[in-house]
Amino acid sequence: MRFTTVDEGTADVGTIVLLHGFPQRSRSWTDTSRHLVAAGYRVIAPDQRGYTPQARPRSRRAYRLNELVSDVVALLDTAGVDRAHLVGHDWGGGVAWMFAAARPDRLHSLTVVSAPHPRAVVKAMLTSRQLVQAWHVGFFQLPWLPEAAIRWRGGRIAVALLKRSGLSDQMAREYTDRLLNDPGCLAAALRWYRAMPLDTAAGLRTGAITVPTTYVWSTDDIAIGRRAAELTSRWVTGRFDFKVLEGVSHWIPEQVPETLAALILDRARSAR
């Protein structure tokens, strides 16, 4: 497979890898990346599996977490990077947690944005409203109906839901248009969710994170509640910082890129 990838900066002080979520792509990191490059880092941000036409397998089994983690390993190998600072938002955060648990030898540090540790999410679903807040995860398991809803009237529902969750009108329209106009992209993006039943055991086995870690959560995230966010520390045994952004939505990279970049840099510098 061939991945469209943004690779910029000079690696004077290290390499930072940025993993996007749904329904984003590498462009969602543009404003954050600018600050990281200015600080002397090489920044690599791929359009992940399914979001790149040349890396779009049709089987949902191809979107299991172990496959997505392997993509990051291959990215580091191809880029000639032995160890990096890994950052993930939303689904990219899920991949980042799993990568850090499975391959700590390839990391200097970890920064996860919005997505709690997988075992914290499961625990929160049993003890809070997290299951209700993540209603879309169950909806996306259904055949054909999610695609029909997202495509309805040129993406009107999708744009409205993204705006309701805090994304700007421009970005909501841009992300929706990408799903609708890039043949195969919508189905591939939904396969990340449809592979989840195949990954239940893997998620529950996600080990403790030993690398220096920062977890960033925002109070206006309608998909991730405080309970899951606060439980995340239970599964990090390395140095850990929990950062709460008041009044910020789920879309932290787009909404407060300068703030996020400062948190990523703080973690990267402290791990040197």
Coordinates of C-alpha atoms in Angstrom, one line a residue, residues 22-266:
F22 CA -12.6 10.2 11.7
P23 CA -13.5 11.9 9.4
Q24 CA -10.3 13.8 9.2
R25 CA -7.1 13.5 7.3
S26 CA -3.5 14.8 7.6
R27 CA -4.7 18.3 6.8
S28 CA -6.4 18.5 10.3
W29 CA -2.9 18.9 11.8
T30 CA -1.8 21.7 9.5
D31 CA -2.1 24.5 12.1
T32 CA -0.7 22.4 14.9
S33 CA 2.2 21.1 12.8
R34 CA 3.3 24.7 11.9
H35 CA 4.3 25.3 15.6
L36 CA 6.1 21.9 15.9
V37 CA 8.2 22.5 12.8
A38 CA 9.1 25.9 14.0
A39 CA 10.4 24.3 17.2
G40 CA 12.9 22.2 15.2
Y41 CA 11.0 18.9 14.8
R42 CA 10.4 16.8 11.8
V43 CA 6.7 16.2 11.5
I44 CA 5.2 13.3 9.7
A45 CA 1.4 13.1 9.2
P46 CA -0.1 10.3 7.0
D47 CA -3.6 10.0 5.6
Q48 CA -4.2 6.7 7.4
R49 CA -5.5 3.4 6.0
G50 CA -8.7 3.9 4.1
Y51 CA -8.2 7.6 3.7
T52 CA -5.6 7.2 1.0
P53 CA -6.9 5.7 -2.3
Q54 CA -3.8 3.5 -2.7
A55 CA -4.2 2.1 0.8
R56 CA -7.9 1.2 0.9
P57 CA -8.4 -2.6 1.5
R58 CA -12.1 -3.7 1.2
S59 CA -12.2 -6.2 4.1
R60 CA -13.2 -4.9 7.5
R61 CA -10.6 -7.3 9.0
A62 CA -7.9 -5.1 7.3
Y63 CA -8.9 -2.3 9.7
R64 CA -8.2 -4.1 13.0
L65 CA -5.9 -2.3 15.4
N66 CA -3.0 -4.6 14.9
E67 CA -3.0 -3.7 11.2
L68 CA -3.2 0.0 11.9
V69 CA -0.3 -0.3 14.4
S70 CA 1.7 -2.1 11.7
D71 CA 1.1 0.9 9.4
V72 CA 2.8 3.1 11.9
V73 CA 5.7 0.7 12.3
A74 CA 6.1 0.7 8.5
L75 CA 5.9 4.5 8.4
L76 CA 8.7 4.8 10.9
D77 CA 10.8 2.2 9.0
T78 CA 10.3 3.9 5.7
A79 CA 11.1 7.3 7.1
G80 CA 14.3 6.0 8.7
V81 CA 13.1 6.9 12.2
D82 CA 14.1 4.6 15.0
R83 CA 12.1 6.3 17.8
A84 CA 9.5 9.1 17.6
H85 CA 7.1 11.2 19.6
L86 CA 3.7 9.8 18.7
V87 CA 0.5 12.0 18.8
G88 CA -3.0 10.7 18.0
H89 CA -6.5 12.3 17.9
D90 CA -9.8 10.5 18.0
W91 CA -9.3 7.2 16.1
G92 CA -5.7 8.1 15.7
G93 CA -5.5 8.2 19.5
G94 CA -6.8 4.6 19.6
V95 CA -4.0 3.5 17.3
A96 CA -1.5 5.5 19.4
W97 CA -2.6 3.8 22.7
M98 CA -2.2 0.4 21.1
F99 CA 1.1 1.3 19.4
A100 CA 2.5 2.5 22.7
A101 CA 1.5 -0.7 24.5
A102 CA 2.8 -3.0 21.8
R103 CA 6.0 -1.1 20.7
P104 CA 7.3 1.2 23.4
D105 CA 10.8 0.6 22.0
R106 CA 9.9 2.8 19.0
L107 CA 8.7 5.8 21.1
H108 CA 10.2 8.7 23.1
S109 CA 6.8 9.9 24.2
L110 CA 3.0 9.7 23.6
T111 CA 0.4 12.4 23.4
V112 CA -3.2 11.3 23.0
V113 CA -5.9 13.8 22.2
S114 CA -9.6 13.2 23.0
A115 CA -9.5 9.3 22.9
P116 CA -9.2 7.7 26.3
H117 CA -7.3 4.5 26.9
P118 CA -9.4 1.7 25.5
R119 CA -9.9 0.0 28.9
A120 CA -10.9 3.3 30.4
V121 CA -13.6 3.6 27.8
V122 CA -15.0 0.1 28.6
K123 CA -14.9 0.8 32.3
A124 CA -16.7 4.1 31.8
M125 CA -19.4 2.5 29.7
L126 CA -20.3 0.4 32.7
T127 CA -20.3 3.2 35.2
S128 CA -21.3 6.4 33.4
R129 CA -23.2 7.8 30.4
Q130 CA -20.3 7.0 28.1
L131 CA -22.3 4.3 26.2
V132 CA -24.9 6.9 25.3
Q133 CA -22.4 9.5 24.4
A134 CA -20.8 7.2 21.9
W135 CA -24.1 6.3 20.2
H136 CA -22.5 6.8 16.8
V137 CA -20.2 3.8 17.3
G138 CA -23.1 1.4 17.4
F139 CA -24.9 3.2 14.5
F140 CA -21.9 2.8 12.3
Q141 CA -22.0 -1.0 12.8
L142 CA -25.2 -1.2 10.7
P143 CA -25.0 -2.1 7.1
W144 CA -25.7 0.5 4.4
L145 CA -27.8 2.8 6.7
P146 CA -24.8 5.0 7.9
E147 CA -23.7 5.5 4.3
A148 CA -27.2 6.5 3.3
A149 CA -27.6 8.9 6.2
I150 CA -24.2 10.6 5.5
R151 CA -25.0 10.9 1.8
W152 CA -28.6 12.2 2.3
R153 CA -29.1 15.5 0.5
G154 CA -25.5 16.0 -0.3
G155 CA -24.3 15.4 3.3
R156 CA -26.7 17.7 5.1
I157 CA -27.1 15.5 8.2
A158 CA -23.3 14.8 8.4
V159 CA -22.5 18.5 8.2
A160 CA -25.1 19.4 10.8
L161 CA -23.8 16.7 13.2
L162 CA -20.2 17.7 12.8
K163 CA -21.1 21.4 13.4
R164 CA -23.1 20.4 16.5
S165 CA -20.1 18.6 17.8
G166 CA -18.0 21.8 17.6
L167 CA -16.4 21.7 14.1
S168 CA -16.5 24.9 12.1
D169 CA -18.9 25.1 9.1
Q170 CA -16.0 25.2 6.7
M171 CA -14.3 22.2 8.1
A172 CA -17.6 20.2 8.5
R173 CA -18.3 20.8 4.8
E174 CA -14.8 20.0 3.8
Y175 CA -14.6 16.7 5.7
T176 CA -18.1 15.6 4.5
D177 CA -17.3 16.5 0.9
R178 CA -14.1 14.4 1.1
L179 CA -16.1 11.4 2.2
L180 CA -18.7 11.8 -0.5
N181 CA -16.5 12.8 -3.4
D182 CA -13.6 10.4 -3.0
P183 CA -14.9 7.1 -4.3
G184 CA -14.5 4.4 -1.6
C185 CA -13.4 6.8 1.2
L186 CA -16.7 6.7 3.1
A187 CA -17.0 2.9 3.2
A188 CA -13.3 2.6 4.1
A189 CA -13.6 5.2 7.0
L190 CA -16.6 3.3 8.4
R191 CA -14.6 0.0 8.3
W192 CA -12.6 1.4 11.2
Y193 CA -15.8 1.2 13.3
R194 CA -17.0 -2.0 11.7
A195 CA -13.8 -3.8 12.6
M196 CA -14.3 -3.0 16.3
P197 CA -16.2 -6.3 17.1
L198 CA -13.2 -8.1 15.8
D199 CA -11.0 -6.2 18.2
T200 CA -12.9 -6.5 21.5
A201 CA -10.4 -8.9 23.0
A202 CA -7.4 -6.9 21.7
G203 CA -8.8 -3.7 23.3
L204 CA -9.4 -5.3 26.6
R205 CA -5.8 -6.7 26.6
T206 CA -4.2 -3.3 25.9
G207 CA -1.4 -3.1 28.4
A208 CA -0.2 -0.4 30.6
I209 CA 1.6 2.5 28.9
T210 CA 5.2 2.8 30.1
V211 CA 6.4 5.7 28.0
P212 CA 6.0 9.4 29.1
T213 CA 2.4 10.2 28.3
T214 CA 0.2 13.2 28.1
Y215 CA -3.6 12.8 27.7
V216 CA -5.6 15.8 26.5
W217 CA -9.4 16.0 27.0
S218 CA -11.8 18.9 26.5
T219 CA -14.9 19.6 28.5
D220 CA -17.2 20.2 25.5
D221 CA -16.4 16.9 23.9
I222 CA -19.9 15.4 23.3
A223 CA -18.5 12.0 22.5
I224 CA -16.1 11.5 25.4
G225 CA -17.2 12.0 29.0
R226 CA -15.2 13.0 32.0
R227 CA -15.4 9.5 33.6
A228 CA -13.5 7.8 30.7
A229 CA -11.0 10.7 30.6
E230 CA -10.2 10.5 34.4
L231 CA -10.0 6.7 34.4
T232 CA -7.2 6.8 31.7
S233 CA -4.5 7.3 34.3
R234 CA -5.1 3.8 35.7
W235 CA -3.5 2.3 32.6
V236 CA -0.4 4.5 32.4
T237 CA 2.6 3.6 34.6
G238 CA 5.1 6.0 33.0
R239 CA 5.2 9.7 33.6
F240 CA 1.7 11.0 33.1
D241 CA 0.0 14.4 32.6
F242 CA -3.7 14.8 32.3
K243 CA -4.6 18.1 30.6
V244 CA -8.2 19.5 30.6
L245 CA -9.1 22.2 28.1
E246 CA -12.2 24.1 29.3
G247 CA -14.8 25.1 26.8
V248 CA -13.1 23.3 23.9
S249 CA -14.9 20.8 21.7
H250 CA -13.9 17.3 20.5
W251 CA -12.0 19.0 17.6
I252 CA -9.0 20.1 19.5
P253 CA -6.5 20.1 16.6
E254 CA -8.7 22.4 14.5
Q255 CA -10.0 24.6 17.3
V256 CA -7.0 25.3 19.5
P257 CA -3.9 24.2 17.5
E258 CA -1.5 26.5 19.3
T259 CA -2.5 25.2 22.7
L260 CA -2.3 21.6 21.5
A261 CA 1.1 22.2 20.0
A262 CA 2.4 23.7 23.3
L263 CA 1.3 20.5 25.1
I264 CA 2.9 18.2 22.5
L265 CA 6.1 20.2 22.8
D266 CA 6.1 20.1 26.6

